[in-house]
C-alpha cells in the first residue's frame, strides 16, 4: 500500500494520516491470513463476504470501471481485501483533496461510511478482491 496526494504523485500520505480520516489499513499475511481476518471480522462485526475479479476477460470491464470511478459514497463502510492484482482507491481528505491509495495483494483497506471515493485499476488491469460486509452483500453507490 502506498498513498499520496493525487495531484502530486511524489508526495506521501502516511498510514497515520489515513487513520486520522478514519481509513483503516491492515497488512495481511498471505501465507495464512485466516486468523487475522477472523479477528478483524469479529472485532468490526463483518458477517458476510464475497469475492470479485476484474480483468480484461470481464465482460463490459470498461463500463464497470466507468461506474467505479464516479465519485460516490455509501452509508456503510467499504472493506476490500486484495487477494491478487492491484488497484487505486481515491478518497477525499477533510480539505476535499484527493488522496490516491494504491492497494495490492495483501492489503486490506476500510473506507469509512459517508466518505467520497472512487476506484480504478492500475496499468495491469487485474484485481481479485474479497469484499466484506456487516450485513448482506450490497453495493449501493450514492454519486456526488
Ligand atoms: Fe464504493
PDB file of C-alpha atoms and ligand atoms in Angstrom:
ATOM      1  CA  UNK A   1       0.000   0.000   0.000  1.00  0.00           C
ATOM      2  CA  UNK A   2       1.229   3.447  -0.884  1.00  0.00           C
ATOM      3  CA  UNK A   3      -0.721   6.668  -0.694  1.00  0.00           C
ATOM      4  CA  UNK A   4      -0.102  10.179  -1.937  1.00  0.00           C
ATOM      5  CA  UNK A   5      -1.910  13.320  -2.993  1.00  0.00           C
ATOM      6  CA  UNK A   6      -3.418  12.675  -6.402  1.00  0.00           C
ATOM      7  CA  UNK A   7      -2.172  15.981  -7.817  1.00  0.00           C
ATOM      8  CA  UNK A   8       1.370  15.307  -6.533  1.00  0.00           C
ATOM      9  CA  UNK A   9       2.478  11.683  -7.049  1.00  0.00           C
ATOM     10  CA  UNK A  10       5.822  12.423  -5.377  1.00  0.00           C
ATOM     11  CA  UNK A  11       4.050  13.219  -2.078  1.00  0.00           C
ATOM     12  CA  UNK A  12       3.441  10.711   0.678  1.00  0.00           C
ATOM     13  CA  UNK A  13       0.384  10.269   2.865  1.00  0.00           C
ATOM     14  CA  UNK A  14       1.210   8.101   5.856  1.00  0.00           C
ATOM     15  CA  UNK A  15      -0.926   5.394   7.423  1.00  0.00           C
ATOM     16  CA  UNK A  16      -1.265   7.712  10.445  1.00  0.00           C
ATOM     17  CA  UNK A  17      -2.721  10.435   8.206  1.00  0.00           C
ATOM     18  CA  UNK A  18      -5.123   7.892   6.725  1.00  0.00           C
ATOM     19  CA  UNK A  19      -6.121   6.734  10.205  1.00  0.00           C
ATOM     20  CA  UNK A  20      -6.808  10.362  11.127  1.00  0.00           C
ATOM     21  CA  UNK A  21      -9.504  10.489   8.443  1.00  0.00           C
ATOM     22  CA  UNK A  22     -10.828   7.121   9.655  1.00  0.00           C
ATOM     23  CA  UNK A  23      -9.402   4.961   6.909  1.00  0.00           C
ATOM     24  CA  UNK A  24      -8.111   1.714   8.332  1.00  0.00           C
ATOM     25  CA  UNK A  25      -5.352  -0.324   6.795  1.00  0.00           C
ATOM     26  CA  UNK A  26      -4.268  -3.854   7.688  1.00  0.00           C
ATOM     27  CA  UNK A  27      -1.334  -5.621   6.040  1.00  0.00           C
ATOM     28  CA  UNK A  28      -2.347  -9.272   5.757  1.00  0.00           C
ATOM     29  CA  UNK A  29      -0.044 -12.301   5.961  1.00  0.00           C
ATOM     30  CA  UNK A  30      -0.747 -14.006   2.636  1.00  0.00           C
ATOM     31  CA  UNK A  31       0.761 -17.366   3.591  1.00  0.00           C
ATOM     32  CA  UNK A  32      -2.109 -17.761   6.072  1.00  0.00           C
ATOM     33  CA  UNK A  33      -4.454 -14.866   6.725  1.00  0.00           C
ATOM     34  CA  UNK A  34      -7.306 -16.929   8.236  1.00  0.00           C
ATOM     35  CA  UNK A  35      -6.755 -15.986  11.880  1.00  0.00           C
ATOM     36  CA  UNK A  36      -6.030 -12.329  11.309  1.00  0.00           C
ATOM     37  CA  UNK A  37      -9.052 -11.977   9.030  1.00  0.00           C
ATOM     38  CA  UNK A  38     -11.261 -13.756  11.570  1.00  0.00           C
ATOM     39  CA  UNK A  39     -10.192 -11.408  14.347  1.00  0.00           C
ATOM     40  CA  UNK A  40     -10.766  -8.295  12.186  1.00  0.00           C
ATOM     41  CA  UNK A  41     -14.216  -9.625  11.268  1.00  0.00           C
ATOM     42  CA  UNK A  42     -15.076 -10.371  14.883  1.00  0.00           C
ATOM     43  CA  UNK A  43     -13.795  -7.023  16.147  1.00  0.00           C
ATOM     44  CA  UNK A  44     -15.601  -4.987  13.479  1.00  0.00           C
ATOM     45  CA  UNK A  45     -18.712  -7.117  13.048  1.00  0.00           C
ATOM     46  CA  UNK A  46     -18.266  -8.293   9.467  1.00  0.00           C
ATOM     47  CA  UNK A  47     -20.560 -11.241   8.925  1.00  0.00           C
ATOM     48  CA  UNK A  48     -20.560 -11.690   5.169  1.00  0.00           C
ATOM     49  CA  UNK A  49     -18.044 -11.751   2.374  1.00  0.00           C
ATOM     50  CA  UNK A  50     -17.767 -12.405  -1.319  1.00  0.00           C
ATOM     51  CA  UNK A  51     -15.033 -12.237  -3.907  1.00  0.00           C
ATOM     52  CA  UNK A  52     -14.818 -10.260  -7.105  1.00  0.00           C
ATOM     53  CA  UNK A  53     -12.406 -10.467 -10.012  1.00  0.00           C
ATOM     54  CA  UNK A  54     -11.907  -7.762 -12.570  1.00  0.00           C
ATOM     55  CA  UNK A  55      -9.609  -8.253 -15.529  1.00  0.00           C
ATOM     56  CA  UNK A  56      -9.557  -7.998 -19.318  1.00  0.00           C
ATOM     57  CA  UNK A  57     -11.789 -11.116 -19.534  1.00  0.00           C
ATOM     58  CA  UNK A  58     -14.519  -9.377 -17.513  1.00  0.00           C
ATOM     59  CA  UNK A  59     -17.478  -8.606 -19.814  1.00  0.00           C
ATOM     60  CA  UNK A  60     -18.030  -4.852 -20.004  1.00  0.00           C
ATOM     61  CA  UNK A  61     -14.937  -4.054 -17.956  1.00  0.00           C
ATOM     62  CA  UNK A  62     -14.653  -0.502 -19.233  1.00  0.00           C
ATOM     63  CA  UNK A  63     -18.299   0.251 -18.444  1.00  0.00           C
ATOM     64  CA  UNK A  64     -17.837  -1.172 -14.940  1.00  0.00           C
ATOM     65  CA  UNK A  65     -14.708   0.895 -14.399  1.00  0.00           C
ATOM     66  CA  UNK A  66     -16.576   3.986 -15.515  1.00  0.00           C
ATOM     67  CA  UNK A  67     -19.126   3.383 -12.742  1.00  0.00           C
ATOM     68  CA  UNK A  68     -16.487   2.600 -10.097  1.00  0.00           C
ATOM     69  CA  UNK A  69     -14.607   5.784 -10.985  1.00  0.00           C
ATOM     70  CA  UNK A  70     -17.669   8.004 -10.464  1.00  0.00           C
ATOM     71  CA  UNK A  71     -17.207   9.831  -7.189  1.00  0.00           C
ATOM     72  CA  UNK A  72     -19.625   8.312  -4.683  1.00  0.00           C
ATOM     73  CA  UNK A  73     -20.143   7.294  -1.094  1.00  0.00           C
ATOM     74  CA  UNK A  74     -22.041   4.612   0.817  1.00  0.00           C
ATOM     75  CA  UNK A  75     -23.962   4.610   4.065  1.00  0.00           C
ATOM     76  CA  UNK A  76     -21.793   1.686   5.158  1.00  0.00           C
ATOM     77  CA  UNK A  77     -18.062   1.006   5.255  1.00  0.00           C
ATOM     78  CA  UNK A  78     -16.385  -0.266   2.104  1.00  0.00           C
ATOM     79  CA  UNK A  79     -13.997  -3.080   3.059  1.00  0.00           C
ATOM     80  CA  UNK A  80     -11.677  -4.551   0.459  1.00  0.00           C
ATOM     81  CA  UNK A  81      -9.038  -7.229   0.930  1.00  0.00           C
ATOM     82  CA  UNK A  82      -6.827  -7.505  -2.148  1.00  0.00           C
ATOM     83  CA  UNK A  83      -6.037 -11.164  -2.813  1.00  0.00           C
ATOM     84  CA  UNK A  84      -4.234 -10.526  -6.075  1.00  0.00           C
ATOM     85  CA  UNK A  85      -3.607  -7.775  -8.583  1.00  0.00           C
ATOM     86  CA  UNK A  86      -3.802  -4.116  -7.682  1.00  0.00           C
ATOM     87  CA  UNK A  87      -6.000  -1.058  -7.768  1.00  0.00           C
ATOM     88  CA  UNK A  88      -6.356   2.579  -6.808  1.00  0.00           C
ATOM     89  CA  UNK A  89      -8.769   3.955  -4.243  1.00  0.00           C
ATOM     90  CA  UNK A  90      -9.079   7.724  -4.400  1.00  0.00           C
ATOM     91  CA  UNK A  91     -10.562   9.262  -1.276  1.00  0.00           C
ATOM     92  CA  UNK A  92     -11.312  12.861  -0.303  1.00  0.00           C
ATOM     93  CA  UNK A  93      -9.458  14.264   2.673  1.00  0.00           C
ATOM     94  CA  UNK A  94     -11.019  16.820   5.035  1.00  0.00           C
ATOM     95  CA  UNK A  95      -9.929  19.641   2.671  1.00  0.00           C
ATOM     96  CA  UNK A  96     -11.687  17.828  -0.200  1.00  0.00           C
ATOM     97  CA  UNK A  97      -8.334  16.970  -1.802  1.00  0.00           C
ATOM     98  CA  UNK A  98      -7.949  13.608  -3.492  1.00  0.00           C
ATOM     99  CA  UNK A  99      -5.645  11.111  -1.835  1.00  0.00           C
ATOM    100  CA  UNK A 100      -4.707   8.176  -4.070  1.00  0.00           C
ATOM    101  CA  UNK A 101      -4.206   4.842  -2.287  1.00  0.00           C
ATOM    102  CA  UNK A 102      -2.543   2.114  -4.311  1.00  0.00           C
ATOM    103  CA  UNK A 103      -3.554  -1.278  -2.970  1.00  0.00           C
ATOM    104  CA  UNK A 104      -2.138  -4.651  -3.915  1.00  0.00           C
ATOM    105  CA  UNK A 105      -2.042  -8.280  -2.831  1.00  0.00           C
ATOM    106  CA  UNK A 106      -2.088  -8.495   0.956  1.00  0.00           C
ATOM    107  CA  UNK A 107      -3.689  -5.084   1.584  1.00  0.00           C
ATOM    108  CA  UNK A 108      -6.948  -4.806   3.499  1.00  0.00           C
ATOM    109  CA  UNK A 109      -8.446  -1.349   3.463  1.00  0.00           C
ATOM    110  CA  UNK A 110     -11.563   0.081   5.070  1.00  0.00           C
ATOM    111  CA  UNK A 111     -13.101   3.248   3.657  1.00  0.00           C
ATOM    112  CA  UNK A 112     -15.483   4.698   6.264  1.00  0.00           C
ATOM    113  CA  UNK A 113     -19.177   5.277   5.614  1.00  0.00           C
ATOM    114  CA  UNK A 114     -20.072   8.619   4.012  1.00  0.00           C
ATOM    115  CA  UNK A 115     -16.579   9.298   2.645  1.00  0.00           C
ATOM    116  CA  UNK A 116     -16.487  10.227  -1.029  1.00  0.00           C
ATOM    117  CA  UNK A 117     -14.279   7.898  -3.039  1.00  0.00           C
ATOM    118  CA  UNK A 118     -13.762   6.214  -6.388  1.00  0.00           C
ATOM    119  CA  UNK A 119     -11.903   3.140  -7.593  1.00  0.00           C
ATOM    120  CA  UNK A 120      -9.976   2.086 -10.638  1.00  0.00           C
ATOM    121  CA  UNK A 121      -7.440  -0.489 -11.737  1.00  0.00           C
ATOM    122  CA  UNK A 122      -3.720   0.014 -12.236  1.00  0.00           C
ATOM    123  CA  UNK A 123      -1.959  -0.429 -15.598  1.00  0.00           C
ATOM    124  CA  UNK A 124      -2.123  -4.223 -15.266  1.00  0.00           C
ATOM    125  CA  UNK A 125      -5.949  -4.061 -15.225  1.00  0.00           C
ATOM    126  CA  UNK A 126      -6.472  -7.010 -12.933  1.00  0.00           C
ATOM    127  CA  UNK A 127      -7.647  -7.378  -9.368  1.00  0.00           C
ATOM    128  CA  UNK A 128      -9.031 -10.171  -7.221  1.00  0.00           C
ATOM    129  CA  UNK A 129     -10.588  -8.796  -4.071  1.00  0.00           C
ATOM    130  CA  UNK A 130     -12.614 -10.015  -1.123  1.00  0.00           C
ATOM    131  CA  UNK A 131     -15.466  -7.716  -0.126  1.00  0.00           C
ATOM    132  CA  UNK A 132     -16.566  -7.825   3.487  1.00  0.00           C
ATOM    133  CA  UNK A 133     -19.950  -6.721   4.781  1.00  0.00           C
ATOM    134  CA  UNK A 134     -21.619  -6.184   8.129  1.00  0.00           C
ATOM    135  CA  UNK A 135     -24.909  -7.326   6.576  1.00  0.00           C
ATOM    136  CA  UNK A 136     -25.974  -8.977   3.360  1.00  0.00           C
ATOM    137  CA  UNK A 137     -23.729  -8.141   0.391  1.00  0.00           C
ATOM    138  CA  UNK A 138     -24.828  -4.920  -1.225  1.00  0.00           C
ATOM    139  CA  UNK A 139     -23.249  -2.222  -3.256  1.00  0.00           C
ATOM    140  CA  UNK A 140     -25.261   0.938  -3.382  1.00  0.00           C
ATOM    141  CA  UNK A 141     -23.279   3.891  -4.642  1.00  0.00           C
ATOM    142  CA  UNK A 142     -24.592   7.381  -3.935  1.00  0.00           C
ATOM    143  CA  UNK A 143     -22.999   9.590  -6.553  1.00  0.00           C
ATOM    144  CA  UNK A 144     -21.799  13.036  -5.662  1.00  0.00           C
TER     145      UNK A 144
HETATM  146 FE1  LIG B   1     -17.639   2.481  -3.261  1.00  0.00          FE
END
